[in-house]
Amino acid sequence: MINQEISKIFYEIAEIYNLKNVQWKPMAYNKAARVIENLPDDLKAIYKKEGLKGLDAIPGIGKSMSKKIEEYIKTGKIKKYIELKKSIPKGLVKLMEIQGIGPKKASKLYKKLRIENLKDLEKAIRKGKVKNLEGFGSKSEEDIQESVKLFKERKNNKRYLLGEILPMAEELISKLKKLSDTRHAIACGSIRRMYETIGDVDILATGSYKIVDEFCNFDDVKKILAKGSTKASVILKNNLQVDLRVVKDDVFGSALQYFTGSKDHGIKLRRIAMKKGYKLSEYGLFKRNKIIVCRNEESIYNRLGMQYIPPELRENTNEIEMAIKHKIPKLIEYNAIKGDLHMHTKASDGNNTIKEMAEAAKKLNYNYIAITEHSKGRGIANGLSEKNLMKHINEIKKTKVNGLKILSGSEVDIKADGSLDYKDNILKKLDIVIASIHSGFSQSKEKITNRVINAIENENVDVIGHLTGRLINRREPYKINLDEVFKAAKKNNKLIEINSQPDRLDLRDVHIREAIENGVKLVINTDAHSVDSLRLIKLGIGQARRGWAKKSDIINTKSYEEFKKYL
Ligand code: DGT
Ligand code: CA
Ligand code: CA
Ligand code: ZN
């Protein structure tokens, strides 16, 4: 989709304006980039149908932006963007992709040390020049050095975000399904397992082998890496690799089992099959060369004397042992959420009104939601002053959507000194309080852990938001003692969030499992900044399943009356 390309450009434009110390524009472009990123419809299609007006009508997209989108659709480039890029040294924007280097530091590095790219930066660090720069110091130099290392590792092994790939994979699958020769088409590999990042897309199809040719002729295909009669590997225009495999209907189950992986899970399963005198392959389960089963995955697992294992658990982290003992729990279902408790509206840095968010939530069959703007200290995200929060609570109370309970809440900052950004007398007025860390990331483990525990012990706090603060591919989690946090959450009966934003997915799978083992209850939220992002909930549910979560572990699967007891 062209959306991803444009949203990337807008993010970059925001960075450049940031670097140039331009006011407002960075925020506007970031916001627009995020809207576009989450838009379900193709911008090209909107433009084709409704022209410039259609683009203008998208919330969060200003007039000058829709013109730029039009220009990109028509010409494949944006002049202003090229101009902007030329106006600053080439490597500088790239430099800001390194954790710990924001616009201020990047421009200082450039102005004082003539650092324009990664190479310059590494050289300057080697020579010990960076630590002598005002505002840097040895600690900061060390952090930057570490980030450079991570950055380079990432570049060499690029993995995409699940949330970024899932819509593209779904689009490809639906295109394949429209071909007259296709019967089944399904994404396997890491996508089917809902792993947080994706190396490449694997698609399994059944039907006539003609599909392979038709697939290679798709518009989006830039390059064919390999092509045979039953399979093909291609690179799409957005540089994503897709592997397609076509099999006969009667081996669909065993092929699906094989290509879903993970590799380690597959290897272990094959070993167990062998011990029992079977042979398991992508073509089926065999005994003395006689085929036993292969039509569906369930029967393969059952024949091997174990429970069916959902794809999200297939990582060889003792799921096979548990399946043999029939101890795989019934995981939370993708339709189990009854209310989303973390979202932003126009009042802070979101794109839609309370009413619009509520109506969109109603369409998802939710029974309740919470509106949770940022608190006053988050200037950059337009956090609410106490006075504006009071007004906002009134607005929320006035908003009515049939059959939907709308809670007034806040995502209150846990400040660097450990205190909360609103006083208790303010927090008391809210139905639900989420406390999150947005600053002081480089503090010691002890300090950060204590900040969070302090928030947990505050009687007005209900939920801890995106607990580890990581941004996948961009920022490592801060140092925090999760074990202590989980114990405190359990003791104080507080909830911990699974944030569904594609680059957060925080808590992550292994930590979800640990939290549950510690008896901690969780909620799955989207942290949506627009109506479209409410649908990201499936990413969070996917992680919850990967973390072995049952419905009863996730409190926002409960009816409103039941849920209220936890607040
Ligand atoms: P990715 O693409 O890095 O996100 O991860 P996957 O899991 O999608 O891995 P990929 O695309 O290399 O392979 C897709 C599936 O094919 C994998 O999940 C399991 C299966 N597979 C690939 N190579 C092997 C192998 O050497 N042995 C076994 N048992 N299965 C394999
Ligand atoms: Ca793959
Ligand atoms: Ca693959
Ligand atoms: Zn938020």
mmCIF file of N, CA, C and O and ligand atoms in Angstrom, residues 342-344 348-349 372-374 378 410-411 434 436 438 465-466 497 499 501 504 526-529, ligand 4:
data_model
loop_
_atom_site.group_PDB
_atom_site.id
_atom_site.type_symbol
_atom_site.label_atom_id
_atom_site.label_comp_id
_atom_site.label_asym_id
_atom_site.label_seq_id
_atom_site.Cartn_x
_atom_site.Cartn_y
_atom_site.Cartn_z
ATOM 1 N N HIS A 342 -7.714 2.600 27.263
ATOM 2 C CA HIS A 342 -6.638 3.570 27.079
ATOM 3 C C HIS A 342 -6.763 4.167 25.683
ATOM 4 O O HIS A 342 -6.504 3.483 24.697
ATOM 5 N N MET A 343 -7.238 5.400 25.607
ATOM 6 C CA MET A 343 -7.322 6.062 24.301
ATOM 7 C C MET A 343 -7.282 7.575 24.472
ATOM 8 O O MET A 343 -7.605 8.099 25.530
ATOM 9 N N HIS A 344 -6.858 8.246 23.429
ATOM 10 C CA HIS A 344 -6.691 9.697 23.455
ATOM 11 C C HIS A 344 -7.632 10.335 22.436
ATOM 12 O O HIS A 344 -7.949 9.729 21.424
ATOM 13 N N SER A 348 -6.120 15.884 23.825
ATOM 14 C CA SER A 348 -4.658 15.901 23.950
ATOM 15 C C SER A 348 -4.076 15.661 22.557
ATOM 16 O O SER A 348 -4.236 16.501 21.692
ATOM 17 N N ASP A 349 -3.440 14.530 22.311
ATOM 18 C CA ASP A 349 -2.792 14.388 21.001
ATOM 19 C C ASP A 349 -3.482 13.399 20.065
ATOM 20 O O ASP A 349 -2.877 12.889 19.129
ATOM 21 N N THR A 372 -8.591 8.498 28.168
ATOM 22 C CA THR A 372 -7.439 8.724 29.053
ATOM 23 C C THR A 372 -6.412 9.636 28.381
ATOM 24 O O THR A 372 -5.493 9.157 27.725
ATOM 25 N N GLU A 373 -6.585 10.936 28.554
ATOM 26 C CA GLU A 373 -5.633 11.877 27.935
ATOM 27 C C GLU A 373 -4.340 11.909 28.752
ATOM 28 O O GLU A 373 -4.286 11.456 29.888
ATOM 29 N N HIS A 374 -3.340 12.524 28.152
ATOM 30 C CA HIS A 374 -2.080 12.721 28.870
ATOM 31 C C HIS A 374 -2.249 13.776 29.960
ATOM 32 O O HIS A 374 -3.137 14.616 29.896
ATOM 33 N N ARG A 378 3.063 16.483 30.127
ATOM 34 C CA ARG A 378 3.428 16.038 28.783
ATOM 35 C C ARG A 378 3.071 17.117 27.766
ATOM 36 O O ARG A 378 2.141 16.981 26.983
ATOM 37 N N SER A 410 -7.391 9.086 32.944
ATOM 38 C CA SER A 410 -6.218 9.851 32.570
ATOM 39 C C SER A 410 -5.056 8.879 32.442
ATOM 40 O O SER A 410 -5.027 7.853 33.113
ATOM 41 N N GLU A 411 -4.144 9.212 31.524
ATOM 42 C CA GLU A 411 -2.871 8.519 31.522
ATOM 43 C C GLU A 411 -1.905 9.488 32.191
ATOM 44 O O GLU A 411 -1.362 10.382 31.568
ATOM 45 N N ILE A 434 -4.558 5.457 34.686
ATOM 46 C CA ILE A 434 -3.428 4.677 34.193
ATOM 47 C C ILE A 434 -2.181 5.496 34.492
ATOM 48 O O ILE A 434 -2.147 6.681 34.191
ATOM 49 N N SER A 436 1.850 5.955 33.740
ATOM 50 C CA SER A 436 2.896 5.509 32.815
ATOM 51 C C SER A 436 4.141 6.361 32.939
ATOM 52 O O SER A 436 4.074 7.531 33.312
ATOM 53 N N HIS A 438 7.063 8.284 31.001
ATOM 54 C CA HIS A 438 7.381 8.865 29.690
ATOM 55 C C HIS A 438 8.689 9.642 29.724
ATOM 56 O O HIS A 438 9.048 10.304 28.762
ATOM 57 N N GLY A 465 0.605 1.608 32.730
ATOM 58 C CA GLY A 465 0.640 1.568 31.262
ATOM 59 C C GLY A 465 2.009 1.178 30.743
ATOM 60 O O GLY A 465 3.015 1.357 31.433
ATOM 61 N N HIS A 466 2.038 0.646 29.520
ATOM 62 C CA HIS A 466 3.278 0.210 28.836
ATOM 63 C C HIS A 466 4.493 0.165 29.771
ATOM 64 O O HIS A 466 5.394 0.988 29.713
ATOM 65 N N GLU A 497 -0.974 -3.238 32.101
ATOM 66 C CA GLU A 497 -1.483 -3.123 30.738
ATOM 67 C C GLU A 497 -0.677 -3.964 29.750
ATOM 68 O O GLU A 497 0.539 -4.081 29.858
ATOM 69 N N ASN A 499 -0.144 -3.144 26.104
ATOM 70 C CA ASN A 499 -0.387 -2.054 25.165
ATOM 71 C C ASN A 499 -0.255 -2.586 23.741
ATOM 72 O O ASN A 499 0.741 -3.210 23.394
ATOM 73 N N GLN A 501 -0.105 -1.002 20.768
ATOM 74 C CA GLN A 501 0.543 -0.228 19.702
ATOM 75 C C GLN A 501 1.605 -1.100 19.034
ATOM 76 O O GLN A 501 2.398 -1.746 19.725
ATOM 77 N N ARG A 504 5.021 -0.883 20.396
ATOM 78 C CA ARG A 504 5.160 -1.118 21.843
ATOM 79 C C ARG A 504 4.997 -2.593 22.188
ATOM 80 O O ARG A 504 5.921 -3.245 22.612
ATOM 81 N N THR A 526 -5.546 -0.382 23.570
ATOM 82 C CA THR A 526 -4.897 0.004 22.309
ATOM 83 C C THR A 526 -4.042 1.255 22.431
ATOM 84 O O THR A 526 -3.144 1.460 21.642
ATOM 85 N N ASP A 527 -4.361 2.160 23.399
ATOM 86 C CA ASP A 527 -3.660 3.442 23.411
ATOM 87 C C ASP A 527 -3.948 4.166 22.089
ATOM 88 O O ASP A 527 -3.092 4.843 21.523
ATOM 89 N N ALA A 528 -5.171 4.000 21.583
ATOM 90 C CA ALA A 528 -5.531 4.535 20.262
ATOM 91 C C ALA A 528 -5.490 6.061 20.259
ATOM 92 O O ALA A 528 -5.881 6.707 21.223
ATOM 93 N N HIS A 529 -4.988 6.613 19.163
ATOM 94 C CA HIS A 529 -5.017 8.054 18.953
ATOM 95 C C HIS A 529 -5.980 8.410 17.815
ATOM 96 O O HIS A 529 -6.051 9.543 17.383
HETATM 97 ZN ZN ZN B 4 -1.437 6.795 25.875
#
